[in-house]
Tab-separated table of C-alpha atoms in Angstrom:
chain	number	residue	atom	x	y	z
A	1	MET	CA	0.041	0.354	0.693
A	2	ASP	CA	1.338	3.237	-1.289
A	3	ARG	CA	1.496	6.359	1.337
A	4	GLN	CA	-1.186	8.215	-0.901
A	5	GLN	CA	-3.253	5.199	-0.091
A	6	GLU	CA	-2.740	4.951	3.956
A	7	PHE	CA	-3.161	8.612	3.658
A	8	VAL	CA	-6.802	7.891	3.300
A	9	LEU	CA	-6.778	5.493	5.825
A	10	ARG	CA	-5.690	6.982	8.462
A	11	THR	CA	-7.728	10.541	7.320
A	12	LEU	CA	-10.824	8.333	7.320
A	13	GLU	CA	-10.303	7.182	10.715
A	14	GLU	CA	-9.385	10.470	12.636
A	15	ARG	CA	-12.423	11.608	11.065
A	16	ASP	CA	-15.044	9.744	11.483
A	17	ILE	CA	-15.842	10.224	7.342
A	18	ARG	CA	-19.076	7.232	7.592
A	19	PHE	CA	-19.297	7.351	3.271
A	20	VAL	CA	-16.607	7.764	0.843
A	21	ARG	CA	-18.143	8.648	-3.034
A	22	LEU	CA	-16.590	6.522	-5.900
A	23	TRP	CA	-16.862	9.008	-8.559
A	24	PHE	CA	-16.063	8.352	-12.182
A	25	THR	CA	-18.069	9.891	-15.964
A	26	ASP	CA	-19.399	8.064	-18.858
A	27	VAL	CA	-18.614	9.026	-21.875
A	28	LEU	CA	-20.800	12.528	-22.049
A	29	GLY	CA	-19.377	13.833	-19.665
A	30	THR	CA	-22.244	12.539	-16.923
A	31	LEU	CA	-20.779	12.153	-12.925
A	32	LYS	CA	-21.097	8.489	-12.426
A	33	SER	CA	-21.022	7.944	-8.157
A	34	VAL	CA	-20.890	4.239	-6.149
A	35	SER	CA	-20.681	4.557	-2.361
A	36	VAL	CA	-18.413	2.618	-0.658
A	37	ALA	CA	-18.016	2.363	3.930
A	38	PRO	CA	-14.570	3.378	4.772
A	39	ALA	CA	-13.995	-0.489	5.811
A	40	GLU	CA	-14.529	-1.732	2.587
A	41	LEU	CA	-11.990	0.720	1.403
A	42	GLU	CA	-8.266	-1.194	1.697
A	43	SER	CA	-9.755	-4.220	-0.142
A	44	ALA	CA	-10.973	-1.650	-2.796
A	45	PHE	CA	-7.132	-0.165	-4.152
A	46	GLU	CA	-6.212	-3.131	-3.891
A	47	GLU	CA	-8.586	-5.185	-6.110
A	48	GLY	CA	-11.562	-2.324	-7.271
A	49	ILE	CA	-15.226	-1.894	-7.394
A	50	GLY	CA	-17.048	-4.416	-10.455
A	51	PHE	CA	-19.703	-3.053	-12.060
A	52	ASP	CA	-22.180	-3.687	-15.020
A	53	GLY	CA	-20.406	-1.517	-17.474
A	54	SER	CA	-22.646	-2.651	-20.254
A	55	ALA	CA	-25.351	0.320	-17.907
A	56	ILE	CA	-23.138	2.498	-18.453
A	57	GLN	CA	-23.151	5.500	-21.315
A	58	GLY	CA	-20.092	4.474	-24.554
A	59	PHE	CA	-18.636	1.916	-21.638
A	60	ALA	CA	-19.457	-1.639	-22.856
A	61	ARG	CA	-21.556	-4.001	-25.247
A	62	VAL	CA	-23.518	-6.149	-22.624
A	63	TYR	CA	-20.469	-9.396	-23.877
A	64	GLU	CA	-18.295	-7.112	-22.296
A	65	ALA	CA	-20.014	-5.918	-19.266
A	66	ASP	CA	-16.941	-6.467	-16.578
A	67	MET	CA	-15.054	-3.487	-15.435
A	68	VAL	CA	-13.424	-2.411	-12.764
A	69	ALA	CA	-14.252	1.386	-10.872
A	70	MET	CA	-9.984	2.066	-8.853
A	71	PRO	CA	-10.033	4.718	-7.141
A	72	ASP	CA	-6.978	7.743	-6.758
A	73	PRO	CA	-5.650	8.457	-3.841
A	74	SER	CA	-4.517	11.485	-4.919
A	75	THR	CA	-7.885	12.716	-5.840
A	76	PHE	CA	-9.350	12.427	-2.217
A	77	GLN	CA	-11.018	14.987	-1.093
A	78	VAL	CA	-12.916	15.242	2.325
A	79	PHE	CA	-16.578	17.133	1.421
A	80	PRO	CA	-17.538	18.577	5.101
A	81	PHE	CA	-21.181	20.301	4.009
A	82	GLU	CA	-23.476	17.152	2.817
A	83	GLY	CA	-22.570	14.728	6.012
A	84	GLY	CA	-24.727	16.951	8.199
A	85	ASP	CA	-25.967	14.601	11.071
A	86	GLU	CA	-24.518	12.110	9.668
A	87	GLY	CA	-20.403	13.206	9.883
A	88	GLU	CA	-18.879	13.949	6.820
A	89	SER	CA	-18.421	13.006	3.267
A	90	ALA	CA	-15.719	12.714	0.884
A	91	ARG	CA	-15.286	11.556	-2.530
A	92	MET	CA	-12.334	9.957	-5.399
A	93	PHE	CA	-11.999	10.324	-9.182
A	94	CYS	CA	-11.934	6.554	-10.107
A	95	ASP	CA	-9.524	5.258	-13.606
A	96	ILE	CA	-11.234	2.691	-15.204
A	97	GLN	CA	-10.162	-0.324	-16.079
A	98	MET	CA	-10.717	-3.975	-17.689
A	99	PRO	CA	-11.302	-6.815	-15.365
A	100	ASP	CA	-7.983	-7.892	-16.712
A	101	GLY	CA	-6.459	-4.507	-15.569
A	102	SER	CA	-6.074	-2.772	-18.402
A	103	PRO	CA	-7.152	0.479	-18.290
A	104	SER	CA	-10.314	0.826	-20.320
A	105	TRP	CA	-10.226	2.477	-23.747
A	106	ALA	CA	-14.138	4.418	-23.334
A	107	ASP	CA	-13.001	6.036	-20.026
A	108	PRO	CA	-11.992	10.068	-21.017
A	109	ARG	CA	-9.748	9.580	-17.770
A	110	HIS	CA	-7.723	7.536	-19.475
A	111	VAL	CA	-8.532	9.839	-23.088
A	112	LEU	CA	-6.690	12.953	-21.072
A	113	ARG	CA	-4.106	10.613	-19.800
A	114	ARG	CA	-2.726	9.781	-23.121
A	115	ALA	CA	-3.151	13.083	-24.109
A	116	LEU	CA	-0.836	14.473	-21.830
A	117	SER	CA	1.530	11.596	-21.859
A	118	LYS	CA	1.901	12.074	-25.553
A	119	ALA	CA	2.166	15.778	-24.781
A	120	ALA	CA	5.279	14.844	-21.793
A	121	GLU	CA	7.649	12.878	-24.935
A	122	ALA	CA	7.625	15.994	-25.726
A	123	GLY	CA	8.201	17.652	-22.329
A	124	PHE	CA	5.505	19.238	-22.301
A	125	THR	CA	3.238	19.858	-19.849
A	126	PHE	CA	-0.396	21.360	-20.378
A	127	TYR	CA	-2.657	23.267	-18.116
A	128	THR	CA	-6.220	24.489	-18.355
A	129	HIS	CA	-8.024	27.730	-16.342
A	130	PRO	CA	-10.970	27.394	-17.110
A	131	GLU	CA	-14.094	30.285	-16.877
A	132	ILE	CA	-17.608	28.417	-16.152
A	133	GLU	CA	-20.757	30.327	-16.274
A	134	PHE	CA	-24.162	28.776	-15.612
A	135	TYR	CA	-27.513	30.202	-14.666
A	136	LEU	CA	-29.527	30.207	-10.992
A	137	LEU	CA	-32.997	29.875	-11.836
A	138	GLN	CA	-36.202	29.873	-9.628
A	139	SER	CA	-37.615	27.387	-11.919
A	140	LEU	CA	-36.711	25.099	-14.632
A	141	GLY	CA	-40.101	25.621	-15.919
A	142	GLY	CA	-42.216	22.851	-17.074
A	143	GLY	CA	-44.797	22.288	-20.280
A	144	CYS	CA	-45.219	25.499	-22.095
A	145	ASP	CA	-43.333	27.719	-18.658
A	146	ALA	CA	-40.016	29.077	-19.686
A	147	PRO	CA	-37.195	28.990	-16.952
A	148	VAL	CA	-37.286	32.265	-14.355
A	149	PRO	CA	-33.892	33.333	-13.357
A	150	VAL	CA	-33.060	34.113	-10.008
A	151	ASP	CA	-32.191	37.437	-10.346
A	152	GLN	CA	-31.898	40.470	-12.996
A	153	GLY	CA	-29.260	41.697	-12.479
A	154	GLY	CA	-25.953	42.298	-15.006
A	155	TYR	CA	-22.538	42.504	-15.922
A	156	PHE	CA	-20.336	42.729	-12.953
A	157	ASP	CA	-23.022	44.143	-10.495
A	158	HIS	CA	-23.432	43.400	-7.015
A	159	THR	CA	-27.232	42.950	-7.026
A	160	THR	CA	-28.909	43.067	-4.334
A	161	HIS	CA	-31.207	39.828	-4.592
A	162	PRO	CA	-30.114	37.538	-1.382
A	163	VAL	CA	-30.500	34.712	-3.172
A	164	ALA	CA	-27.839	35.595	-6.022
A	165	ARG	CA	-25.085	36.929	-4.004
A	166	ASP	CA	-25.242	34.286	-0.866
A	167	PHE	CA	-25.485	31.667	-3.601
A	168	ARG	CA	-21.873	32.635	-4.861
A	169	ARG	CA	-19.939	33.188	-1.759
A	170	GLN	CA	-20.933	29.659	-0.435
A	171	ALA	CA	-20.561	28.189	-3.124
A	172	VAL	CA	-16.823	29.944	-3.465
A	173	LEU	CA	-16.280	29.020	0.422
A	174	ALA	CA	-17.343	26.013	-0.453
A	175	LEU	CA	-15.160	24.611	-3.455
A	176	GLU	CA	-13.001	26.247	-1.630
A	177	ARG	CA	-12.564	23.910	1.942
A	178	ILE	CA	-12.199	20.727	-0.403
A	179	GLY	CA	-9.290	22.603	-1.677
A	180	ILE	CA	-10.332	24.107	-5.032
A	181	SER	CA	-8.958	26.708	-5.343
A	182	VAL	CA	-11.365	29.168	-7.285
A	183	GLU	CA	-9.878	33.350	-9.336
A	184	PHE	CA	-12.710	35.399	-10.084
A	185	SER	CA	-17.276	35.305	-9.423
A	186	HIS	CA	-19.460	37.219	-10.447
A	187	HIS	CA	-22.137	38.366	-12.625
A	188	GLU	CA	-22.700	37.710	-15.965
A	189	VAL	CA	-24.527	39.589	-18.461
A	190	ALA	CA	-27.883	38.958	-18.248
A	191	PRO	CA	-30.285	38.342	-15.468
A	192	GLY	CA	-29.584	34.755	-13.302
A	193	GLN	CA	-26.355	33.821	-14.889
A	194	GLN	CA	-23.923	34.021	-12.957
A	195	GLU	CA	-19.656	33.242	-13.540
A	196	ILE	CA	-17.174	31.581	-11.420
A	197	ASP	CA	-13.387	30.804	-12.173
A	198	LEU	CA	-11.095	27.988	-10.510
A	199	ARG	CA	-7.414	28.508	-10.790
A	200	TYR	CA	-5.065	27.118	-13.385
A	201	ALA	CA	-3.636	23.536	-12.388
A	202	ASP	CA	-2.638	20.744	-14.607
A	203	ALA	CA	-5.130	19.459	-17.012
A	204	MET	CA	-6.264	16.290	-15.363
A	205	THR	CA	-6.821	17.604	-11.827
A	206	THR	CA	-8.383	20.518	-13.385
A	207	ALA	CA	-10.641	18.445	-15.236
A	208	ASP	CA	-11.593	16.477	-12.090
A	209	ASN	CA	-12.730	19.905	-10.422
A	210	ILE	CA	-15.507	20.813	-12.424
A	211	MET	CA	-16.135	18.100	-12.193
A	212	THR	CA	-16.461	19.005	-8.858
A	213	PHE	CA	-17.618	21.778	-9.392
A	214	ARG	CA	-21.189	20.557	-11.320
A	215	HIS	CA	-21.773	18.722	-8.493
A	216	VAL	CA	-20.834	21.200	-5.583
A	217	LEU	CA	-23.315	24.238	-7.191
A	218	LYS	CA	-25.808	22.093	-7.972
A	219	GLU	CA	-25.520	20.789	-4.263
A	220	VAL	CA	-25.570	24.163	-2.537
A	221	ALA	CA	-28.338	25.856	-4.598
A	222	LEU	CA	-30.672	23.395	-4.069
A	223	SER	CA	-29.988	24.537	-0.430
A	224	HIS	CA	-31.480	27.960	-1.048
A	225	HIS	CA	-34.102	25.846	-2.938
A	226	VAL	CA	-32.855	27.303	-6.627
A	227	THR	CA	-31.647	24.877	-9.840
A	228	ALA	CA	-28.358	25.840	-11.081
A	229	THR	CA	-27.819	24.741	-14.999
A	230	PHE	CA	-24.975	23.897	-17.426
A	231	MET	CA	-27.179	24.673	-20.002
A	232	PRO	CA	-25.405	26.118	-23.061
A	233	LYS	CA	-28.243	28.480	-24.366
A	234	PRO	CA	-30.955	28.031	-21.978
A	235	PHE	CA	-33.341	31.346	-23.330
A	236	THR	CA	-33.916	32.497	-26.711
A	237	ASP	CA	-32.346	36.357	-25.751
A	238	TRP	CA	-29.455	36.445	-23.799
A	239	PRO	CA	-25.668	35.182	-24.341
A	240	GLY	CA	-25.414	31.592	-23.455
A	241	SER	CA	-23.281	30.422	-20.714
A	242	GLY	CA	-20.106	28.659	-22.114
A	243	MET	CA	-16.894	27.880	-20.425
A	244	HIS	CA	-13.822	30.270	-22.226
A	245	THR	CA	-10.058	27.982	-21.281
A	246	HIS	CA	-7.311	29.630	-21.009
A	247	LEU	CA	-4.635	27.062	-22.062
A	248	SER	CA	-0.424	26.880	-21.721
A	249	LEU	CA	2.186	24.735	-22.021
A	250	PHE	CA	5.482	24.399	-19.765
A	251	GLU	CA	8.933	22.851	-20.269
A	252	GLY	CA	9.978	22.528	-16.237
A	253	GLU	CA	9.577	25.583	-14.749
A	254	ASN	CA	9.572	27.555	-18.640
A	255	ASN	CA	5.981	29.232	-19.539
A	256	VAL	CA	7.152	28.177	-22.895
A	257	PHE	CA	3.916	30.751	-24.989
A	258	HIS	CA	6.568	33.771	-23.803
A	259	ASP	CA	8.505	35.020	-25.822
A	260	PRO	CA	9.991	38.052	-24.459
A	261	ALA	CA	11.724	39.451	-27.789
A	262	ASP	CA	8.019	39.264	-29.445
A	263	PRO	CA	5.944	42.324	-29.805
A	264	MET	CA	3.032	39.904	-28.504
A	265	LYS	CA	5.110	38.371	-26.476
A	266	LEU	CA	4.244	35.018	-27.945
A	267	SER	CA	6.692	31.741	-28.837
A	268	LYS	CA	6.552	30.592	-32.248
A	269	VAL	CA	5.614	27.633	-29.977
A	270	GLY	CA	2.884	29.095	-28.497
A	271	ARG	CA	1.979	30.553	-32.633
A	272	HIS	CA	1.864	27.411	-33.346
A	273	PHE	CA	-0.681	26.025	-30.845
A	274	ILE	CA	-3.455	29.377	-32.358
A	275	ALA	CA	-2.105	27.318	-35.356
A	276	GLY	CA	-3.639	23.517	-35.323
A	277	LEU	CA	-6.330	24.548	-32.677
A	278	LEU	CA	-8.093	27.062	-35.975
A	279	HIS	CA	-6.538	24.917	-38.042
A	280	HIS	CA	-8.755	21.906	-36.736
A	281	ALA	CA	-11.130	23.949	-34.921
A	282	ARG	CA	-14.005	22.134	-37.145
A	283	GLU	CA	-12.741	18.378	-36.609
A	284	TYR	CA	-12.868	19.029	-33.064
A	285	THR	CA	-16.247	21.054	-31.564
A	286	ALA	CA	-18.894	18.458	-32.231
A	287	VAL	CA	-16.528	17.505	-28.753
A	288	THR	CA	-15.870	20.881	-27.014
A	289	ASN	CA	-19.695	21.817	-27.809
A	290	GLN	CA	-21.693	18.828	-27.741
A	291	TRP	CA	-25.209	18.984	-27.740
A	292	VAL	CA	-28.569	20.005	-29.505
A	293	ASN	CA	-28.365	23.276	-27.409
A	294	SER	CA	-24.104	24.001	-28.397
A	295	TYR	CA	-24.736	25.780	-31.409
A	296	LYS	CA	-27.865	28.310	-30.041
A	297	ARG	CA	-24.661	29.651	-28.416
A	298	LEU	CA	-23.057	29.430	-31.546
A	299	ILE	CA	-24.639	32.283	-32.935
A	300	ALA	CA	-23.948	36.140	-34.189
A	301	GLY	CA	-24.748	38.332	-32.033
A	302	GLY	CA	-24.800	35.846	-29.153
A	303	GLU	CA	-21.157	36.612	-27.296
A	304	ALA	CA	-19.630	33.461	-29.005
A	305	PRO	CA	-16.862	32.843	-31.866
A	306	THR	CA	-19.217	32.095	-35.238
A	307	SER	CA	-16.143	31.880	-37.200
A	308	ILE	CA	-12.648	30.557	-36.745
A	309	SER	CA	-10.113	33.299	-36.163
A	310	TRP	CA	-7.419	34.868	-33.785
A	311	GLY	CA	-6.286	38.040	-32.035
A	312	HIS	CA	-4.910	39.873	-29.531
A	313	LEU	CA	-7.681	41.451	-27.019
A	314	ASN	CA	-10.955	40.201	-29.120
A	315	ARG	CA	-12.631	39.185	-27.431
A	316	SER	CA	-14.936	38.129	-31.225
A	317	ALA	CA	-12.210	35.393	-31.824
A	318	LEU	CA	-11.839	32.068	-31.140
A	319	VAL	CA	-8.485	32.416	-30.282
A	320	ARG	CA	-7.693	35.250	-28.208
A	321	VAL	CA	-4.676	35.763	-26.705
A	322	PRO	CA	-5.014	37.889	-23.797
A	323	LEU	CA	-2.275	40.540	-21.579
A	324	TYR	CA	-0.388	38.992	-19.165
A	325	GLY	CA	2.369	40.456	-16.851
A	326	LYS	CA	4.303	37.147	-15.589
A	327	ALA	CA	6.868	36.191	-18.496
A	328	ASN	CA	5.277	32.422	-17.073
A	329	SER	CA	1.632	33.940	-17.177
A	330	ALA	CA	1.614	33.504	-21.450
A	331	ARG	CA	-1.860	31.403	-22.241
A	332	VAL	CA	-4.307	31.681	-24.966
A	333	GLU	CA	-8.266	31.779	-23.973
A	334	ILE	CA	-10.355	29.977	-26.436
A	335	ARG	CA	-13.815	30.704	-26.273
A	336	SER	CA	-16.121	27.991	-28.194
A	337	VAL	CA	-16.095	26.074	-25.111
A	338	ASP	CA	-19.519	25.493	-23.251
A	339	SER	CA	-20.184	24.516	-19.300
A	340	ALA	CA	-21.633	21.672	-20.239
A	341	ALA	CA	-18.106	20.031	-22.022
A	342	ASN	CA	-17.200	16.409	-21.166
A	343	PRO	CA	-13.633	18.253	-19.590
A	344	TYR	CA	-11.759	15.190	-20.631
A	345	LEU	CA	-12.690	14.734	-24.118
A	346	ALA	CA	-12.353	18.330	-24.233
A	347	PHE	CA	-9.385	18.997	-22.989
A	348	ALA	CA	-7.920	15.831	-25.010
A	349	VAL	CA	-8.387	17.772	-28.466
A	350	LEU	CA	-7.430	20.606	-27.562
A	351	LEU	CA	-4.118	20.021	-26.614
A	352	ALA	CA	-3.542	17.417	-29.609
A	353	ALA	CA	-4.514	20.472	-32.209
A	354	GLY	CA	-2.771	22.166	-30.100
A	355	MET	CA	0.068	19.662	-30.705
A	356	LYS	CA	-0.472	18.776	-33.786
A	357	GLY	CA	0.316	22.739	-34.653
A	358	ILE	CA	3.880	21.669	-32.735
A	359	GLN	CA	4.584	18.694	-34.905
A	360	GLU	CA	3.934	20.301	-37.918
A	361	GLY	CA	4.967	23.851	-37.571
A	362	TYR	CA	1.313	25.195	-38.898
A	363	GLU	CA	2.073	28.446	-40.311
A	364	LEU	CA	-1.101	31.247	-37.833
A	365	PRO	CA	-2.244	33.630	-39.974
A	366	PRO	CA	-3.028	37.164	-39.409
A	367	GLY	CA	-4.455	38.030	-36.237
A	368	ALA	CA	-8.330	39.820	-36.665
A	369	GLU	CA	-8.550	43.366	-35.995
A	370	ASP	CA	-12.254	43.355	-36.562
A	371	ASP	CA	-15.500	42.497	-34.849
A	372	VAL	CA	-16.233	39.613	-37.019
A	373	TRP	CA	-19.990	39.645	-35.249
A	374	SER	CA	-20.715	42.597	-37.094
A	375	LEU	CA	-18.800	40.941	-40.230
A	376	THR	CA	-21.295	39.984	-42.669
A	377	ASP	CA	-21.511	36.343	-43.825
A	378	ALA	CA	-19.763	36.909	-47.160
A	379	GLU	CA	-16.761	39.947	-45.853
A	380	ARG	CA	-16.158	36.741	-43.287
A	381	ARG	CA	-15.892	35.230	-46.568
A	382	ALA	CA	-13.796	37.768	-48.166
A	383	MET	CA	-11.946	37.895	-45.347
A	384	GLY	CA	-10.742	35.062	-45.158
A	385	TYR	CA	-12.781	33.462	-41.676
A	386	GLU	CA	-14.495	30.310	-42.255
A	387	ASP	CA	-17.469	29.446	-40.168
A	388	LEU	CA	-17.072	27.170	-37.329
A	389	PRO	CA	-20.255	24.842	-37.252
A	390	HIS	CA	-23.227	25.727	-37.730
A	391	ASP	CA	-24.695	22.614	-36.009
A	392	LEU	CA	-24.660	19.723	-34.389
A	393	SER	CA	-24.458	17.550	-37.511
A	394	SER	CA	-22.596	19.716	-39.105
A	395	ALA	CA	-19.406	19.411	-36.408
A	396	LEU	CA	-20.517	15.406	-36.874
A	397	ASP	CA	-19.829	15.981	-40.010
A	398	ALA	CA	-16.562	17.482	-39.427
A	399	MET	CA	-15.528	15.212	-37.162
A	400	GLU	CA	-16.158	12.078	-39.035
A	401	ASN	CA	-14.424	12.680	-41.267
A	402	SER	CA	-10.756	14.161	-38.829
A	403	GLU	CA	-7.471	11.546	-37.496
A	404	LEU	CA	-6.890	13.938	-35.318
A	405	VAL	CA	-9.583	13.205	-33.070
A	406	ALA	CA	-10.817	9.718	-33.921
A	407	GLU	CA	-6.516	9.561	-32.892
A	408	THR	CA	-6.657	11.458	-29.772
A	409	LEU	CA	-10.721	9.760	-28.777
A	410	GLY	CA	-9.619	6.518	-29.675
A	411	GLU	CA	-12.059	4.203	-31.936
A	412	HIS	CA	-14.812	3.104	-29.328
A	413	VAL	CA	-15.125	6.881	-28.015
A	414	PHE	CA	-15.118	7.857	-31.206
A	415	ASP	CA	-17.073	5.456	-32.487
A	416	PHE	CA	-19.487	5.531	-29.362
A	417	PHE	CA	-19.984	9.142	-29.019
A	418	LEU	CA	-20.675	9.506	-33.148
A	419	LYS	CA	-23.097	7.192	-32.856
A	420	ASN	CA	-25.044	8.500	-29.388
A	421	LYS	CA	-24.472	12.414	-31.732
A	422	ARG	CA	-26.290	11.067	-34.305
A	423	ALA	CA	-29.430	9.687	-32.738
A	424	GLU	CA	-29.552	13.197	-30.687
A	425	TRP	CA	-28.978	15.380	-34.181
A	426	SER	CA	-31.783	12.648	-35.118
A	427	GLU	CA	-34.620	12.549	-32.531
A	428	TYR	CA	-34.277	16.877	-33.056
A	429	ARG	CA	-35.309	16.691	-36.422
A	430	ARG	CA	-37.902	15.073	-35.699
A	431	GLN	CA	-39.159	17.656	-32.843
A	432	VAL	CA	-42.321	19.783	-34.023
A	433	THR	CA	-41.498	23.142	-31.904
A	434	GLU	CA	-43.469	25.651	-29.877
A	435	TYR	CA	-42.459	28.138	-32.258
A	436	GLU	CA	-43.252	26.411	-35.659
A	437	ARG	CA	-46.897	26.149	-34.051
A	438	GLN	CA	-47.372	29.512	-33.368
A	439	ARG	CA	-46.126	30.894	-36.255
A	440	TYR	CA	-47.434	27.677	-39.130
A	441	LEU	CA	-51.164	27.647	-38.061
A	442	PRO	CA	-51.705	30.834	-38.172
A	443	MET	CA	-50.719	30.721	-41.422
A	444	LEU	CA	-51.548	28.118	-42.946
């Protein structure tokens, strides 16, 4: 038994923790959980917890259903705010294995770990820093009722509404009590819309933190008798919820995106990385924006990127190079990712695209100085800006023809993802919407 496992077992005993939740995610990024008694955890470290993989989205076919969840002791965290009268609880993320001990190709953590390993072979460590937007709702709505936001605040408003104000404070405190550092929190543009930015960390830690973040925020929202939703576009007339993500590569302690001699302080490695993000953008968009609803956000006028471009301080571009004060703060920001993405798969394809740009020496096109949102379709085409996919179907077409995405996700995840999302698109196309009834019934 290693030191991390010993620390976990000792902490359980010292703090009299009654429940340990073992977490993992399916291919679509849905959090899965099984609780074990502390007395069973030692054997779980040795043998794992068996489960029926065929019952989990994208994990296994019926005839190869047996799978094993192996707790990762490095992810152990006590949840002091969840125990109530029954004492504290704790959680650990799991790596999914086959019965013979080999990694499961369907495990999103394994997909990201493979991508990180390839970057490590080139000498790089990949760091990410997400800005997570979401809505707080009084109700989800039902039937013909629209969801109702908890306040009427706007961008950076110091709202006096007690729910939004108290919610953000308690959510940040809860996150920091379990070791997830928060950099900023504020009210976003739309009524009820919030943003909480997590401090940068290595990509695997950040992905684990995002999954934990979603769980904690929903729990805190429930305690306020409201609902937190990460749906990309819950309202027609208000902005969607993105997850703008800052990316950087390090060699040891040095940020390889920084070049003090460059006018923008951006190195050749950084330029090639951005070029990779742009070159493969249409191919990976189905992963970073995986729902039918995601593409209601990626439209002109919605404060989200619509075209494949980059710029310095240009918030209408797909990729932005922010100002930074220190060399090790050099980074690029990708603005298409939404808050409902599977973070493991999203980070894997973004890293793979950037690394491809570095390995192949992709040339970075000129940056966008214009407000891309304000350009007409003809003007964007004339300036060489290719559009992001307009809907899930076109995004899947681009993904299906991508060797990069297929290699990064692995055959199992790649095939399941395409099959599942094609079914989602087919089901969506069948629906007759309220918009259609209101528009066409009186007319025809």
